[in-house]
């Protein structure tokens, strides 16, 4: 099972130097994937949790591809209705080629009603628009003479029934965001049932979970996967592996923009996870 990291590409503490430090930290700690989020118009509903400056994902990942060498790069998630599918197909294909085949394209329907209005996109039609955009994206990539032959993994987010159906129809992987373990367990079973109904392969399972380390155990039915002591977090990762997760993305951002001024706290949490995933080097290995 691969482990990825959701990197804040927004907020008062974020600038090119911090983004570069995030990328190098993720890669140096041995994680497999670096992902960023997507907003275009920082309307009041967006700014409450994801304020400016907001670094556009394709631009940001293109730059980070040049300061990293191994880690995969992705979106968690690109809001499909905000851009024409042919534009997304072109940008994604170019970024994938320029980065040496490292792109993972995560896509979702979006939630910020004011941002949809600012972009002139009907909020009430976002689900149907996302389906149409995914159809257009797949059709564009079928033109290998124009977009290349490299296959870009397409992850589809969404925790609802519609999201599960969309993942079965279009996705290489279902990419739910910040859920409890019981919810994920039930939804994985439902995903298999929907795939059987549609006579399609079951998509891979690639959840994004919280990463919030605490000194004392977190209990209760509302505990998100990834919250609690390091032992709880590692147990959650084991359970997700047993559920069939191909990749798990850890999200160390908890919704307070002031966190972006203190990335060291998140880096320490990531280092703790990395240390438990990979045992320390022996003196012989260090030499």
mmCIF file of C-alpha atoms in Angstrom, residues 94-202:
data_model
loop_
_atom_site.group_PDB
_atom_site.id
_atom_site.type_symbol
_atom_site.label_atom_id
_atom_site.label_comp_id
_atom_site.label_asym_id
_atom_site.label_seq_id
_atom_site.Cartn_x
_atom_site.Cartn_y
_atom_site.Cartn_z
ATOM 1 C CA UNK A 94 1.399 17.705 -20.756
ATOM 2 C CA UNK A 95 2.085 17.667 -17.006
ATOM 3 C CA UNK A 96 2.254 13.886 -17.012
ATOM 4 C CA UNK A 97 4.790 13.885 -19.834
ATOM 5 C CA UNK A 98 6.885 16.734 -18.404
ATOM 6 C CA UNK A 99 7.031 15.067 -14.991
ATOM 7 C CA UNK A 100 8.092 11.694 -16.349
ATOM 8 C CA UNK A 101 4.697 10.015 -15.972
ATOM 9 C CA UNK A 102 4.098 10.988 -12.343
ATOM 10 C CA UNK A 103 0.591 12.511 -12.485
ATOM 11 C CA UNK A 104 -2.481 11.204 -10.655
ATOM 12 C CA UNK A 105 -5.626 13.159 -11.568
ATOM 13 C CA UNK A 106 -8.189 13.212 -8.765
ATOM 14 C CA UNK A 107 -11.528 14.766 -9.754
ATOM 15 C CA UNK A 108 -14.638 15.830 -7.839
ATOM 16 C CA UNK A 109 -17.896 17.739 -8.258
ATOM 17 C CA UNK A 110 -17.209 20.654 -5.865
ATOM 18 C CA UNK A 111 -19.163 22.171 -2.984
ATOM 19 C CA UNK A 112 -18.637 25.982 -2.919
ATOM 20 C CA UNK A 113 -21.892 27.495 -4.160
ATOM 21 C CA UNK A 114 -20.521 31.065 -4.305
ATOM 22 C CA UNK A 115 -17.501 29.952 -6.315
ATOM 23 C CA UNK A 116 -19.756 28.231 -8.855
ATOM 24 C CA UNK A 117 -21.735 31.472 -9.172
ATOM 25 C CA UNK A 118 -18.559 33.533 -9.642
ATOM 26 C CA UNK A 119 -17.481 31.218 -12.472
ATOM 27 C CA UNK A 120 -20.921 31.196 -14.107
ATOM 28 C CA UNK A 121 -21.343 27.448 -13.621
ATOM 29 C CA UNK A 122 -24.768 26.188 -12.422
ATOM 30 C CA UNK A 123 -24.296 24.664 -8.976
ATOM 31 C CA UNK A 124 -27.414 22.503 -9.241
ATOM 32 C CA UNK A 125 -26.059 20.776 -12.361
ATOM 33 C CA UNK A 126 -22.578 20.047 -11.011
ATOM 34 C CA UNK A 127 -23.108 16.280 -10.870
ATOM 35 C CA UNK A 128 -24.318 16.001 -14.464
ATOM 36 C CA UNK A 129 -21.597 18.398 -15.598
ATOM 37 C CA UNK A 130 -18.958 16.278 -13.886
ATOM 38 C CA UNK A 131 -20.200 13.154 -15.640
ATOM 39 C CA UNK A 132 -20.087 14.944 -18.992
ATOM 40 C CA UNK A 133 -16.607 16.282 -18.289
ATOM 41 C CA UNK A 134 -15.309 12.831 -17.361
ATOM 42 C CA UNK A 135 -16.769 11.417 -20.562
ATOM 43 C CA UNK A 136 -15.045 14.192 -22.511
ATOM 44 C CA UNK A 137 -11.762 13.606 -20.719
ATOM 45 C CA UNK A 138 -11.771 9.881 -21.449
ATOM 46 C CA UNK A 139 -12.717 10.537 -25.086
ATOM 47 C CA UNK A 140 -9.907 13.062 -25.503
ATOM 48 C CA UNK A 141 -7.280 10.745 -24.053
ATOM 49 C CA UNK A 142 -8.391 8.040 -26.489
ATOM 50 C CA UNK A 143 -6.806 10.218 -29.202
ATOM 51 C CA UNK A 144 -3.299 9.017 -28.456
ATOM 52 C CA UNK A 145 -1.854 10.805 -31.474
ATOM 53 C CA UNK A 146 -2.757 14.121 -29.827
ATOM 54 C CA UNK A 147 -2.509 13.345 -26.100
ATOM 55 C CA UNK A 148 0.051 10.549 -25.970
ATOM 56 C CA UNK A 149 -0.173 6.920 -24.974
ATOM 57 C CA UNK A 150 0.709 7.257 -21.283
ATOM 58 C CA UNK A 151 -2.204 6.261 -19.049
ATOM 59 C CA UNK A 152 -2.946 8.830 -16.327
ATOM 60 C CA UNK A 153 -4.619 7.327 -13.246
ATOM 61 C CA UNK A 154 -8.051 8.940 -12.822
ATOM 62 C CA UNK A 155 -9.412 9.037 -9.281
ATOM 63 C CA UNK A 156 -12.996 10.111 -8.646
ATOM 64 C CA UNK A 157 -13.970 11.569 -5.292
ATOM 65 C CA UNK A 158 -17.331 11.717 -3.607
ATOM 66 C CA UNK A 159 -18.674 9.949 -0.526
ATOM 67 C CA UNK A 160 -22.309 9.801 -1.686
ATOM 68 C CA UNK A 161 -24.162 7.104 -3.604
ATOM 69 C CA UNK A 162 -23.802 9.255 -6.729
ATOM 70 C CA UNK A 163 -20.069 9.515 -6.088
ATOM 71 C CA UNK A 164 -19.762 5.744 -5.829
ATOM 72 C CA UNK A 165 -21.683 5.250 -9.069
ATOM 73 C CA UNK A 166 -19.512 7.872 -10.795
ATOM 74 C CA UNK A 167 -16.358 6.124 -9.602
ATOM 75 C CA UNK A 168 -17.539 2.766 -10.955
ATOM 76 C CA UNK A 169 -18.394 4.332 -14.287
ATOM 77 C CA UNK A 170 -15.294 6.457 -14.862
ATOM 78 C CA UNK A 171 -12.539 5.919 -12.316
ATOM 79 C CA UNK A 172 -9.405 3.880 -11.932
ATOM 80 C CA UNK A 173 -9.845 4.475 -8.187
ATOM 81 C CA UNK A 174 -12.518 5.711 -5.796
ATOM 82 C CA UNK A 175 -11.106 8.561 -3.690
ATOM 83 C CA UNK A 176 -13.311 9.346 -0.653
ATOM 84 C CA UNK A 177 -12.292 12.192 1.646
ATOM 85 C CA UNK A 178 -12.005 12.209 5.470
ATOM 86 C CA UNK A 179 -14.405 9.505 6.645
ATOM 87 C CA UNK A 180 -14.794 7.171 9.607
ATOM 88 C CA UNK A 181 -13.595 3.597 9.230
ATOM 89 C CA UNK A 182 -17.118 2.118 9.512
ATOM 90 C CA UNK A 183 -18.308 4.406 6.725
ATOM 91 C CA UNK A 184 -15.382 3.389 4.516
ATOM 92 C CA UNK A 185 -15.956 -0.293 5.242
ATOM 93 C CA UNK A 186 -19.617 -0.064 4.238
ATOM 94 C CA UNK A 187 -18.906 2.011 1.153
ATOM 95 C CA UNK A 188 -16.238 -0.386 -0.114
ATOM 96 C CA UNK A 189 -18.802 -3.165 0.045
ATOM 97 C CA UNK A 190 -21.341 -0.962 -1.744
ATOM 98 C CA UNK A 191 -18.751 -0.101 -4.416
ATOM 99 C CA UNK A 192 -18.372 -3.778 -5.210
ATOM 100 C CA UNK A 193 -22.122 -4.206 -5.445
ATOM 101 C CA UNK A 194 -22.498 -1.272 -7.821
ATOM 102 C CA UNK A 195 -19.682 -2.571 -10.009
ATOM 103 C CA UNK A 196 -21.468 -5.920 -10.243
ATOM 104 C CA UNK A 197 -24.744 -4.168 -11.135
ATOM 105 C CA UNK A 198 -23.030 -2.161 -13.892
ATOM 106 C CA UNK A 199 -20.940 -5.141 -15.009
ATOM 107 C CA UNK A 200 -17.797 -3.098 -14.661
ATOM 108 C CA UNK A 201 -14.515 -3.737 -12.840
ATOM 109 C CA UNK A 202 -14.378 -2.587 -9.230
#
